[in-house]
PDB file of C-alpha atoms (C1' of nucleotides) in Angstrom:
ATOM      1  CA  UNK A   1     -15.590 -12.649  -2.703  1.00 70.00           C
ATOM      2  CA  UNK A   2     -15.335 -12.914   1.348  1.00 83.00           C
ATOM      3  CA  UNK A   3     -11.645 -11.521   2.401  1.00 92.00           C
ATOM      4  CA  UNK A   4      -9.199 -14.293   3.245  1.00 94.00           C
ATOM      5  CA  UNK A   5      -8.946 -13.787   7.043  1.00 94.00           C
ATOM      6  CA  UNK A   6      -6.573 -15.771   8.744  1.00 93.00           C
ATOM      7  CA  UNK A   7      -8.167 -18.540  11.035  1.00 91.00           C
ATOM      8  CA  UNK A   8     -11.311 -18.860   8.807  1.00 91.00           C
ATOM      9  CA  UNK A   9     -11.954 -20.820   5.647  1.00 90.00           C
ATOM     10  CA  UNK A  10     -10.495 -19.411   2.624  1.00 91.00           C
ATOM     11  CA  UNK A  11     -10.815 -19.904  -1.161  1.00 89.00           C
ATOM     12  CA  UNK A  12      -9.383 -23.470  -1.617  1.00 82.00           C
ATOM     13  CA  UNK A  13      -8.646 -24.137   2.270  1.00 86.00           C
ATOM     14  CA  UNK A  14     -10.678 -24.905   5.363  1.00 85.00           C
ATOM     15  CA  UNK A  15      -7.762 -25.426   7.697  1.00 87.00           C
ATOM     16  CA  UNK A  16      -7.951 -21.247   8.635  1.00 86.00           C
ATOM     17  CA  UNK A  17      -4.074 -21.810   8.181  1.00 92.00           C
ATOM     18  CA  UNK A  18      -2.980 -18.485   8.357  1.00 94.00           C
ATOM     19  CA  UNK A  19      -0.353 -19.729   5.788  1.00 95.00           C
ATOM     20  CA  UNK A  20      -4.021 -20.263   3.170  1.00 94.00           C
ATOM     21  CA  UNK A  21      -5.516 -17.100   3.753  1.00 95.00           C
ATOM     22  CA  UNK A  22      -2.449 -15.345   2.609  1.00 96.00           C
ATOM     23  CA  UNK A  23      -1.552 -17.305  -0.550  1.00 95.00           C
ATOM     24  CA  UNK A  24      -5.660 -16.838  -0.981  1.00 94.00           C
ATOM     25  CA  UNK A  25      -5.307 -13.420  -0.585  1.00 95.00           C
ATOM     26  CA  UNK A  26      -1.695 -13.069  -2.629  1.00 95.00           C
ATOM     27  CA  UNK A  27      -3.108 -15.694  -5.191  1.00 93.00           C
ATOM     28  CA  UNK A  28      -5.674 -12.889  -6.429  1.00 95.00           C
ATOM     29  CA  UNK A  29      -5.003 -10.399  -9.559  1.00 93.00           C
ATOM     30  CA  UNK A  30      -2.876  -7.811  -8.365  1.00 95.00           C
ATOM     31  CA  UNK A  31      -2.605  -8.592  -4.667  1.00 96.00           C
ATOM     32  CA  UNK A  32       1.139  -8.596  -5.222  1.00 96.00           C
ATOM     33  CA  UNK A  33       1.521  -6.306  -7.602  1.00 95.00           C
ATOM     34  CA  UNK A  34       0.081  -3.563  -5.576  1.00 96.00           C
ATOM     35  CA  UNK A  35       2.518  -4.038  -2.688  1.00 97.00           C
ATOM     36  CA  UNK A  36       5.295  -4.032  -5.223  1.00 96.00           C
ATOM     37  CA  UNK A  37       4.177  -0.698  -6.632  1.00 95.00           C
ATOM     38  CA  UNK A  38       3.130   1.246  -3.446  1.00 96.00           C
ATOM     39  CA  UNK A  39       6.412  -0.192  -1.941  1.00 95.00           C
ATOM     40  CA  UNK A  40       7.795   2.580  -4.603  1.00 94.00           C
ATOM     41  CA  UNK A  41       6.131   5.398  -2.312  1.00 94.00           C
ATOM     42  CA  UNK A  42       2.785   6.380  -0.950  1.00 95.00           C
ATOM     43  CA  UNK A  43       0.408   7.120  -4.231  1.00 96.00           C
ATOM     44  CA  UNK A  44      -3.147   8.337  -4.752  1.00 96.00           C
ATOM     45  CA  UNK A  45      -5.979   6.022  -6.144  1.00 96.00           C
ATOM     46  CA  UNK A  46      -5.532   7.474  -9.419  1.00 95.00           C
ATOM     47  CA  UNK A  47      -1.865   7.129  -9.962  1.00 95.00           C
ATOM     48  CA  UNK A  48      -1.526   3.918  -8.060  1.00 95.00           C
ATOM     49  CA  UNK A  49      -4.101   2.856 -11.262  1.00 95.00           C
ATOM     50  CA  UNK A  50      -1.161   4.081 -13.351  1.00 93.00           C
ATOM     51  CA  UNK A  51       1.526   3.072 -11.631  1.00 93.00           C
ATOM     52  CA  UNK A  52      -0.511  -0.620 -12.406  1.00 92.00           C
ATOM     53  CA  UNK A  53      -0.566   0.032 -16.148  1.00 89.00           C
ATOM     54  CA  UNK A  54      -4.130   1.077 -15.934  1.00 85.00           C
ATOM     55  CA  UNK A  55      -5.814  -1.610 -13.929  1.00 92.00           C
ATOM     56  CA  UNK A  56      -9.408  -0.889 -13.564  1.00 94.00           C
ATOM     57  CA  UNK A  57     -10.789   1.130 -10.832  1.00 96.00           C
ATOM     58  CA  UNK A  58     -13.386  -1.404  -9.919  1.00 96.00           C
ATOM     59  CA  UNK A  59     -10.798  -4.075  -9.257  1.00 96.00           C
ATOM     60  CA  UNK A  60      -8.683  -1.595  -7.851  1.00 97.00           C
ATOM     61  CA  UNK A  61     -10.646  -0.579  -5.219  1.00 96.00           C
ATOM     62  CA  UNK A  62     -11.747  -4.197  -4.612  1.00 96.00           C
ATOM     63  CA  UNK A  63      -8.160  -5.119  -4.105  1.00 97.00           C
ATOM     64  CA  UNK A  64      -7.464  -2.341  -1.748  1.00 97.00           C
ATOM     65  CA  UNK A  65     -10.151  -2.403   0.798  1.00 96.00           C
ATOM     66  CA  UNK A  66      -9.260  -6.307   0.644  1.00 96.00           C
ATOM     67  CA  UNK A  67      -5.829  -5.230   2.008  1.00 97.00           C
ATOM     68  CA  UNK A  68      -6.673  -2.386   3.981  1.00 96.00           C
ATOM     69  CA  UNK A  69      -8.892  -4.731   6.154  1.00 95.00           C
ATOM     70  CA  UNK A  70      -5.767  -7.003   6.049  1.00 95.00           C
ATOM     71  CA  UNK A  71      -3.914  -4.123   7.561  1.00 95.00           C
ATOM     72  CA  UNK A  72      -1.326  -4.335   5.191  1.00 97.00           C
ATOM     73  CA  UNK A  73      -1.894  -1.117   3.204  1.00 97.00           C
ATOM     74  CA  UNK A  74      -4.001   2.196   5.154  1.00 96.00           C
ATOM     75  CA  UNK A  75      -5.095   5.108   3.341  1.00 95.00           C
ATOM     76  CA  UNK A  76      -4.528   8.677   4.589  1.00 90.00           C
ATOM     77  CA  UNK A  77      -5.076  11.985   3.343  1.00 86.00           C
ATOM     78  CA  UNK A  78      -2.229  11.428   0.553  1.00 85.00           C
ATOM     79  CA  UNK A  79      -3.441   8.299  -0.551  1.00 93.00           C
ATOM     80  CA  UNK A  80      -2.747   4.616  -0.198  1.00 96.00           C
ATOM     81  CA  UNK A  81       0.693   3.498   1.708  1.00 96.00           C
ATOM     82  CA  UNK A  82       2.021  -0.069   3.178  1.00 97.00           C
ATOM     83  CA  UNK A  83       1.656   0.075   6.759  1.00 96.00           C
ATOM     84  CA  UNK A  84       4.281  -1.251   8.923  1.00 96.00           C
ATOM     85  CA  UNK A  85       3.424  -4.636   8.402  1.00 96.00           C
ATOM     86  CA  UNK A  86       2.820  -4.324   4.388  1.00 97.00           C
ATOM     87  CA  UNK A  87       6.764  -2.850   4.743  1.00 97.00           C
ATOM     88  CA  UNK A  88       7.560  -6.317   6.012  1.00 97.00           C
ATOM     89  CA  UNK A  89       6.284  -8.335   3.818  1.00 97.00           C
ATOM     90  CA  UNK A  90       7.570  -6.756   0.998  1.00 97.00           C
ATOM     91  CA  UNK A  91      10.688  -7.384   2.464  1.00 97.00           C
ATOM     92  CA  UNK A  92      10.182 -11.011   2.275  1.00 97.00           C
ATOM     93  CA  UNK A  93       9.431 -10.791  -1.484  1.00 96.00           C
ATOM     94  CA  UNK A  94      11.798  -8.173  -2.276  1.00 97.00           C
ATOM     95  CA  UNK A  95      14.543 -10.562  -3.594  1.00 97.00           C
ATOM     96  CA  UNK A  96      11.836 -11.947  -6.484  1.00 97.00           C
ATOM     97  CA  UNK A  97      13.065  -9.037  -8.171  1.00 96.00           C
ATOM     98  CA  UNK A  98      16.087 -10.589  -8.777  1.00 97.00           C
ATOM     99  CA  UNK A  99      15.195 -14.280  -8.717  1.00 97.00           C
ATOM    100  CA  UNK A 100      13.329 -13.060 -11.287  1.00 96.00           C
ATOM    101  CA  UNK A 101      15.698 -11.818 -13.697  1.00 95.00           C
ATOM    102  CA  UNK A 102      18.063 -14.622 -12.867  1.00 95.00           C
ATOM    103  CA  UNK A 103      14.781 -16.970 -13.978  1.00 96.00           C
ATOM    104  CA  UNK A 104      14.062 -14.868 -17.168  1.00 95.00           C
ATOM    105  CA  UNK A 105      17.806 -16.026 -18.062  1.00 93.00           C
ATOM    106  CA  UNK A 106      17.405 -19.515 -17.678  1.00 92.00           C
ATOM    107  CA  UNK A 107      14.464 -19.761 -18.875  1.00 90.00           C
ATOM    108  CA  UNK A 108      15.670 -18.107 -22.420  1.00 82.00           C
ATOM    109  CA  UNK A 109      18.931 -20.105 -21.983  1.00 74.00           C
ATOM    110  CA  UNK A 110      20.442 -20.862 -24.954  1.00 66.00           C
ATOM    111  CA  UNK A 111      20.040 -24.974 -25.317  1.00 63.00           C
ATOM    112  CA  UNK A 112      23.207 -27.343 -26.660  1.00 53.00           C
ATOM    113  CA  UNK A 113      22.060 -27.224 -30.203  1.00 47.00           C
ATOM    114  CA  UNK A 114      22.272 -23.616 -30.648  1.00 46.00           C
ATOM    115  CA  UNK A 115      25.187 -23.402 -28.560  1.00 44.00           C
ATOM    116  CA  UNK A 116      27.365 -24.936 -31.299  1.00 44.00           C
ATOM    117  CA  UNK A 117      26.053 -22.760 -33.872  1.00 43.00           C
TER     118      UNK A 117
ATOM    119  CA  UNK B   1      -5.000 -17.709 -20.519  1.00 81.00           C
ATOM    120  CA  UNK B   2      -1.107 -17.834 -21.940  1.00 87.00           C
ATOM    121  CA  UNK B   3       1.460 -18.682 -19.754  1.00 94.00           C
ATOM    122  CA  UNK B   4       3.271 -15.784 -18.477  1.00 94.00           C
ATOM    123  CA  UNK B   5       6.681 -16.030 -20.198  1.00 94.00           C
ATOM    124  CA  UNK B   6       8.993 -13.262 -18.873  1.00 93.00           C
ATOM    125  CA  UNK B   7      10.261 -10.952 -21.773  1.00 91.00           C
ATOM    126  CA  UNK B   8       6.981 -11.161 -23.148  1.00 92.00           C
ATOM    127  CA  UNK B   9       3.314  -9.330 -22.062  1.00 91.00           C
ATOM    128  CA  UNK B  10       1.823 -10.636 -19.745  1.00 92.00           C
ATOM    129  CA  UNK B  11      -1.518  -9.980 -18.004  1.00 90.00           C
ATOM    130  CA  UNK B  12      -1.932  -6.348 -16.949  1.00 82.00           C
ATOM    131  CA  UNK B  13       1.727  -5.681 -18.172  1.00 86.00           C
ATOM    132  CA  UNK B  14       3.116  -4.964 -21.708  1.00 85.00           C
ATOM    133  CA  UNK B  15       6.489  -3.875 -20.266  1.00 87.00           C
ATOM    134  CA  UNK B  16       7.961  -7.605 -20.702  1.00 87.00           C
ATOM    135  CA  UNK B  17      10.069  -7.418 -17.257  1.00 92.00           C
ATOM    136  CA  UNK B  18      10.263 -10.642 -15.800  1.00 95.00           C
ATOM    137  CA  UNK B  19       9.239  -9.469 -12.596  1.00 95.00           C
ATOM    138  CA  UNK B  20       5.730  -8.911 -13.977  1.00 95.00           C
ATOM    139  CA  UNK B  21       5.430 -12.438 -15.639  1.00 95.00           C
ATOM    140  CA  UNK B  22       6.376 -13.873 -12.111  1.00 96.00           C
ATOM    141  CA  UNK B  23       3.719 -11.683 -10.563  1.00 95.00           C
ATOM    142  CA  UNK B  24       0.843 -13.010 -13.186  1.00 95.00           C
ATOM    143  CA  UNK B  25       2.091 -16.278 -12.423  1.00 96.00           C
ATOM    144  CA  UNK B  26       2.292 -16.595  -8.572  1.00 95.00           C
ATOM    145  CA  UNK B  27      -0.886 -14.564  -9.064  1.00 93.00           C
ATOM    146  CA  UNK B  28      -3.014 -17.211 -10.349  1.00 95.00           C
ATOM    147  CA  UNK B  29      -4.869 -19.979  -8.321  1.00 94.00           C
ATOM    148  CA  UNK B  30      -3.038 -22.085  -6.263  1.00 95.00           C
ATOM    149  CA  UNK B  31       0.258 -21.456  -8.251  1.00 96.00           C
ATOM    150  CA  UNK B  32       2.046 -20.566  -4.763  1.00 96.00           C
ATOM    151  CA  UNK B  33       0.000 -23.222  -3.016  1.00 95.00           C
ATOM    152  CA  UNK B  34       0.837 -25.752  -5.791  1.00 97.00           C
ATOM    153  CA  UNK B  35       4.792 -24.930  -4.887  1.00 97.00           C
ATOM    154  CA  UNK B  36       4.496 -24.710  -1.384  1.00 96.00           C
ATOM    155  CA  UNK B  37       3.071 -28.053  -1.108  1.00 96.00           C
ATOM    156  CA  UNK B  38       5.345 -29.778  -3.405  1.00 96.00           C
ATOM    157  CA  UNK B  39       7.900 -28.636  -1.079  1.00 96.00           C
ATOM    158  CA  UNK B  40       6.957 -31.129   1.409  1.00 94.00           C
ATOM    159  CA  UNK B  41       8.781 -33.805  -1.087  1.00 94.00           C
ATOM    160  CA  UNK B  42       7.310 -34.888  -4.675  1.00 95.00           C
ATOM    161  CA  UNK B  43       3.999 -35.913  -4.919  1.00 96.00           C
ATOM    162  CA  UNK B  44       1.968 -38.205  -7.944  1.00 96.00           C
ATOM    163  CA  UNK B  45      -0.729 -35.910  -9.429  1.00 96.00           C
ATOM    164  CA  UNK B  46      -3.504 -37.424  -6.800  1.00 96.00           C
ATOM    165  CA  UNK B  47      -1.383 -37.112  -4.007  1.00 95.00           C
ATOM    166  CA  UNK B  48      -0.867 -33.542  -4.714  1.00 96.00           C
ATOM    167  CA  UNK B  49      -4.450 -32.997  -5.889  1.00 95.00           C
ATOM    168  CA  UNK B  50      -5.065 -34.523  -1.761  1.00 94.00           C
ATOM    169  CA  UNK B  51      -2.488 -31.937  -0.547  1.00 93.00           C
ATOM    170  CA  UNK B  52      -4.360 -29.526  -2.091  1.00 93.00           C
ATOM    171  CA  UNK B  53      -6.968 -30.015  -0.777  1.00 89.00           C
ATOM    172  CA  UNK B  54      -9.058 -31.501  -3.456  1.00 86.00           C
ATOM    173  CA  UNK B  55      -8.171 -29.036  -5.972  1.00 93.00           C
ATOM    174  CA  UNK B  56      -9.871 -30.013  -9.161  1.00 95.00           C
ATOM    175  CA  UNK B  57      -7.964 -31.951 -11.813  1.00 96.00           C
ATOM    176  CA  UNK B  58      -8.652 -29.455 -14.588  1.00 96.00           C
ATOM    177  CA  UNK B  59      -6.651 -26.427 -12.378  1.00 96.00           C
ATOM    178  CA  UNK B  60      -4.442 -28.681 -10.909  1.00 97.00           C
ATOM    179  CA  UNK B  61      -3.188 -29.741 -14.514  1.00 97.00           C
ATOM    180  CA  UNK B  62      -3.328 -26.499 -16.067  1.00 97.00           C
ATOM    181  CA  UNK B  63      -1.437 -25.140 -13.239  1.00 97.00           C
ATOM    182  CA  UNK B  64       1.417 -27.955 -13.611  1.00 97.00           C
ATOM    183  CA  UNK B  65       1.564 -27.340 -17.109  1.00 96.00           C
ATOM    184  CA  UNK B  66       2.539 -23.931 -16.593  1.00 97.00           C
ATOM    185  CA  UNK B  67       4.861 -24.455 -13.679  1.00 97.00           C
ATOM    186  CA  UNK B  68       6.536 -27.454 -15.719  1.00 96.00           C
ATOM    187  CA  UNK B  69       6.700 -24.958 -18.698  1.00 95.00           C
ATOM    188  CA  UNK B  70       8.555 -22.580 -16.843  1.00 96.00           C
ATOM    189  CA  UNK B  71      11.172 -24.840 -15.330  1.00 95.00           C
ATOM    190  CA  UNK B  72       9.878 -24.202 -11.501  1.00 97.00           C
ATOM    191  CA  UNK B  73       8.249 -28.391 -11.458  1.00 97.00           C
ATOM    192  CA  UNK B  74       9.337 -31.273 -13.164  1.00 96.00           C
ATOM    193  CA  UNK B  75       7.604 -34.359 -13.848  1.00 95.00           C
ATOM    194  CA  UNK B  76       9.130 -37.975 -13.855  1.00 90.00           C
ATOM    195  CA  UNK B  77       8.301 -41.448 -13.129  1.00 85.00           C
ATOM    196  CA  UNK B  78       7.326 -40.778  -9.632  1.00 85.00           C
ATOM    197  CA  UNK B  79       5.369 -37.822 -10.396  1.00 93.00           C
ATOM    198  CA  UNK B  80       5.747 -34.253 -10.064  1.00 96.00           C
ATOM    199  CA  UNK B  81       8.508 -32.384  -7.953  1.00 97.00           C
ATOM    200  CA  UNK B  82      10.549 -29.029  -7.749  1.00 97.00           C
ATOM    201  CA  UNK B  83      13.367 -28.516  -9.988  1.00 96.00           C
ATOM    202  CA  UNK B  84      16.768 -26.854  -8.856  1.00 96.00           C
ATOM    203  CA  UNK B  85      15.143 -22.983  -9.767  1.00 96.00           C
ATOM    204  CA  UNK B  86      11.493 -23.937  -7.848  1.00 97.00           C
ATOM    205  CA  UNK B  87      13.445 -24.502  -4.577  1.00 97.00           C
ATOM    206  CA  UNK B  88      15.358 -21.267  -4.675  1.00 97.00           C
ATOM    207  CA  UNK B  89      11.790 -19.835  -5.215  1.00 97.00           C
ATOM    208  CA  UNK B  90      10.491 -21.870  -2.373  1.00 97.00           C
ATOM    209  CA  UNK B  91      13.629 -20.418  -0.421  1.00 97.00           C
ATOM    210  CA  UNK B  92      12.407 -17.206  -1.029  1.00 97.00           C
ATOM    211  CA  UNK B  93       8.879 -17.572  -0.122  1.00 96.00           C
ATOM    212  CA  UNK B  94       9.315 -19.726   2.672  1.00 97.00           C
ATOM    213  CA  UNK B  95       9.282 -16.975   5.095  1.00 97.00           C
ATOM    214  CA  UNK B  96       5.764 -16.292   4.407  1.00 96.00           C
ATOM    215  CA  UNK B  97       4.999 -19.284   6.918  1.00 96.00           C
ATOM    216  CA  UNK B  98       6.149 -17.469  10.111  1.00 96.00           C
ATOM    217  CA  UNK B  99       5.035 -14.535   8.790  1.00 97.00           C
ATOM    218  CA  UNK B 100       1.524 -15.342   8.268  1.00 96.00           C
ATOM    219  CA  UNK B 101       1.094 -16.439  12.158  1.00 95.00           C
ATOM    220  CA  UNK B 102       2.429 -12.864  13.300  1.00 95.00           C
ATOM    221  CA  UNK B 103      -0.068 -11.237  10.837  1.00 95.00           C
ATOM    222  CA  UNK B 104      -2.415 -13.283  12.244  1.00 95.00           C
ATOM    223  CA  UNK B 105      -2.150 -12.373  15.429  1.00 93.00           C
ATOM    224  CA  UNK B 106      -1.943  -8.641  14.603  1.00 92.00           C
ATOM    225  CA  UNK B 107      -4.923  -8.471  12.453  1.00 89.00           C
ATOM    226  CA  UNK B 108      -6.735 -10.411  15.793  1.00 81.00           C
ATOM    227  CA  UNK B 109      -5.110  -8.448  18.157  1.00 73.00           C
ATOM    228  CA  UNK B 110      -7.092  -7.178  21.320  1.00 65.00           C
ATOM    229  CA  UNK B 111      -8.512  -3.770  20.876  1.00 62.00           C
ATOM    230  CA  UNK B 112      -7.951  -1.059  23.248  1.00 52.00           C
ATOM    231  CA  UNK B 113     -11.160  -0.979  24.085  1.00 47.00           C
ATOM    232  CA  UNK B 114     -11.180  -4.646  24.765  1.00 45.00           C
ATOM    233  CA  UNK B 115      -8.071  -5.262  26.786  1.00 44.00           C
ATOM    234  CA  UNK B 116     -10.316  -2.997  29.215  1.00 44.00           C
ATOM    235  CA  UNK B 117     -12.762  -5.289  29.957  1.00 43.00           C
TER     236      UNK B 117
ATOM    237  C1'  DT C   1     -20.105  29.252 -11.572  1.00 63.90           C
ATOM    238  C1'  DA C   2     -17.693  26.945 -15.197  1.00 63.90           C
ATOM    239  C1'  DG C   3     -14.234  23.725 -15.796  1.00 63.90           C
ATOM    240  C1'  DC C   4     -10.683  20.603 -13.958  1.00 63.90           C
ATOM    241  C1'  DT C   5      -9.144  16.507 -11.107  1.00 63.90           C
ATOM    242  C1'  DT C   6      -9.919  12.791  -7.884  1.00 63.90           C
ATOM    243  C1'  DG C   7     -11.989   8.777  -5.949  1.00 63.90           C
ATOM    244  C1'  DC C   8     -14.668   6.055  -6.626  1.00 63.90           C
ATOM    245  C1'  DT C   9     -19.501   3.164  -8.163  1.00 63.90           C
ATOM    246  C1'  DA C  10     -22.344   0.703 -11.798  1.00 63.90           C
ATOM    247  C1'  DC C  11     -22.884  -2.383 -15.082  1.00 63.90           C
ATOM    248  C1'  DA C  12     -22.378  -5.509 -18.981  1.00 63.90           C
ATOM    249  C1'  DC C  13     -19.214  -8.626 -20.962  1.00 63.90           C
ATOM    250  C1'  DA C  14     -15.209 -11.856 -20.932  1.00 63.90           C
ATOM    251  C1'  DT C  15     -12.267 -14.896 -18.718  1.00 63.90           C
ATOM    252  C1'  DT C  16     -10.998 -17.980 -14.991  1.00 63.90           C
ATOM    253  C1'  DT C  17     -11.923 -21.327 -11.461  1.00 63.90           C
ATOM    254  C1'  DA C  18     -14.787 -24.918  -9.191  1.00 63.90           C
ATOM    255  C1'  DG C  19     -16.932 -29.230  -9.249  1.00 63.90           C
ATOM    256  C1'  DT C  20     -18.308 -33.435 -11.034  1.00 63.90           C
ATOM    257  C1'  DA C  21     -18.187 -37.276 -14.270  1.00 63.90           C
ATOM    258  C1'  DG C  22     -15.751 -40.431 -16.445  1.00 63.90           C
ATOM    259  C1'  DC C  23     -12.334 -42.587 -19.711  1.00 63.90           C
ATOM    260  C1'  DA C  24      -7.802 -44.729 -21.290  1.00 63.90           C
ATOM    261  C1'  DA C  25      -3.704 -46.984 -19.739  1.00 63.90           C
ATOM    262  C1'  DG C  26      -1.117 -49.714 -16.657  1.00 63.90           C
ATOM    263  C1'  DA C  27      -0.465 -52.905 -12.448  1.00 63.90           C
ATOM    264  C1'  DG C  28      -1.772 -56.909  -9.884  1.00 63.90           C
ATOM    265  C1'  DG C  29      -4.268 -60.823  -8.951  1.00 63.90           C
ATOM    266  C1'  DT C  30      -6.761 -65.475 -10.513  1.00 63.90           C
TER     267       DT C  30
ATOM    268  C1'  DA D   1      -7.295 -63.653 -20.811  1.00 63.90           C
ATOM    269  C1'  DC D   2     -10.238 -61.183 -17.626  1.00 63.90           C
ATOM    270  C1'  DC D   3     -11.555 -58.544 -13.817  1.00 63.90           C
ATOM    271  C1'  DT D   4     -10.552 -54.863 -10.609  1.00 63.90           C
ATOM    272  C1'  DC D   5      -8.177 -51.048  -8.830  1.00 63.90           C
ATOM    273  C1'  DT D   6      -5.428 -47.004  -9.200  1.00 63.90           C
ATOM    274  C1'  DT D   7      -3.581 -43.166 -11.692  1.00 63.90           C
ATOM    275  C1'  DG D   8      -3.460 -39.272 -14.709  1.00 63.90           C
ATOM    276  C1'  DC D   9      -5.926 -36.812 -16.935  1.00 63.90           C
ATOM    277  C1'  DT D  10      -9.892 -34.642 -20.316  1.00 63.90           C
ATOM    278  C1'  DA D  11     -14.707 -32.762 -20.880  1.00 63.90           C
ATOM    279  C1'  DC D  12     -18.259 -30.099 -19.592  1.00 63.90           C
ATOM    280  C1'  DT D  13     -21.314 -26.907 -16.947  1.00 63.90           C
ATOM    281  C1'  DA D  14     -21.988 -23.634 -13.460  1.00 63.90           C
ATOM    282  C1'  DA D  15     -20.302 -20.145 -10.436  1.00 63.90           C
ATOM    283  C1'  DA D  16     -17.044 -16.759  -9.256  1.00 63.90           C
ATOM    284  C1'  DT D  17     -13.676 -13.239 -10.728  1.00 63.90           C
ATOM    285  C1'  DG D  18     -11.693  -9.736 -13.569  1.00 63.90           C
ATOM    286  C1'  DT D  19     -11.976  -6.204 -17.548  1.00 63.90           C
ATOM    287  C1'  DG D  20     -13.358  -2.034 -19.530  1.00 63.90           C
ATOM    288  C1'  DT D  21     -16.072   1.800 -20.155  1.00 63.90           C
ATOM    289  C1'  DA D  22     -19.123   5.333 -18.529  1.00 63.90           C
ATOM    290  C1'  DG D  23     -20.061   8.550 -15.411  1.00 63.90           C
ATOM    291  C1'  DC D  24     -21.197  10.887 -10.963  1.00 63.90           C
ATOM    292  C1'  DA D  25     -20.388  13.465  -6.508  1.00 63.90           C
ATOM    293  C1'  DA D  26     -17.122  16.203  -4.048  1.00 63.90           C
ATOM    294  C1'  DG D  27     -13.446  19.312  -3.796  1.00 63.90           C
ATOM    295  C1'  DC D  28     -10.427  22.626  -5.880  1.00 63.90           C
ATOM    296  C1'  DT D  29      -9.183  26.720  -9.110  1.00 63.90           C
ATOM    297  C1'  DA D  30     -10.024  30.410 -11.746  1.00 63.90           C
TER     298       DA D  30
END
DNA sequence: TAGCTTGCTACACATTTAGTAGCAAGAGGT
DNA sequence: ACCTCTTGCTACTAAATGTGTAGCAAGCTA
């Protein structure tokens, strides 16, 4: 699976849009949920696997050269961390936290009919 | 693969927080593509299956099944389109754009030992 | 040096996505 | 009514991705 590198084709886009290579690269398992977890603190390879609810160390590993070479995420002797520009665009996404929770609501919203119950 | 309904498991997360289910969802294929494109104004199903790129009709429909199921796309006469809750998602992703031309740059950014030739 | 923990790699299996073909239904023309 | 075109999708196969388990080399610690 190449690495989604802006300016070159990407899965599902030839344009080199820098715009496709990062939903390519966000679009895979985990991509995001990665960045959400290390944005929690700086974590080895073990107990970012935990942190993920146990996602395989094969994929893992996949996942995080992907975005080392991406230089969102760098790895020192502590472990895995966001670098600078992995800090900013977890910023962007930060407020899906919320959206979220404000979707989960609607979502479950109680409908006319069982309102009058 | 189910449809990742928040307060429920989802892929890679049994913990039911809706922030997970919207992770497993924008995490898939061309979900994020699928919205960002839609964006641009509603679109029939081959119009947006053009948009995309050529996106095959089997994703492309499983995809809008999901995203109609979980009140971020509607469909009507005209076709498909963003409800109310996929353009305050939109709003929050829509950042991404600039973003991914300054992360472009950076991850093509001279080297030192480049800028000395 | 025996016994842990860590950071992976290997591999076989399962699931997901890509790609192509094509069909049913509806619109428009003759 | 009949032909033709477009649209919205379903079916199917092949290729790419992800899951899950096992386990190994390297670096402590005792």
């Amino acid at each position: 699976m190449p690495i989604p590198i802006p300016g070159q084709a990407v899965r599902g886009s030839k344009t080199g849009k820098p715009i496709m290579a990062l939903l390519d690269l966000l679009g895979r398992t985990w991509s995001l949920g990665i960045i959400w977890q290390l944005q929690l603190g700086p974590a080895t390879f073990r107990a970012l696997q935990q942190r993920c609810e146990q996602i395989s160390p094969s994929l893992l590993n996949t996942r995080l050269k992907e975005l080392v070479t991406l230089k969102l995420v760098t790895k020192n002797a502590n472990g895995y961390a966001l670098t600078p520009q992995g800090v900013s665009l977890f910023t962007i996404i930060a407020p899906l936290g919320d959206w979220s929770n404000d979707w989960a609501r609607q979502i479950n919203a109680p409908t006319d009919s069982s309102l009058k119950e």
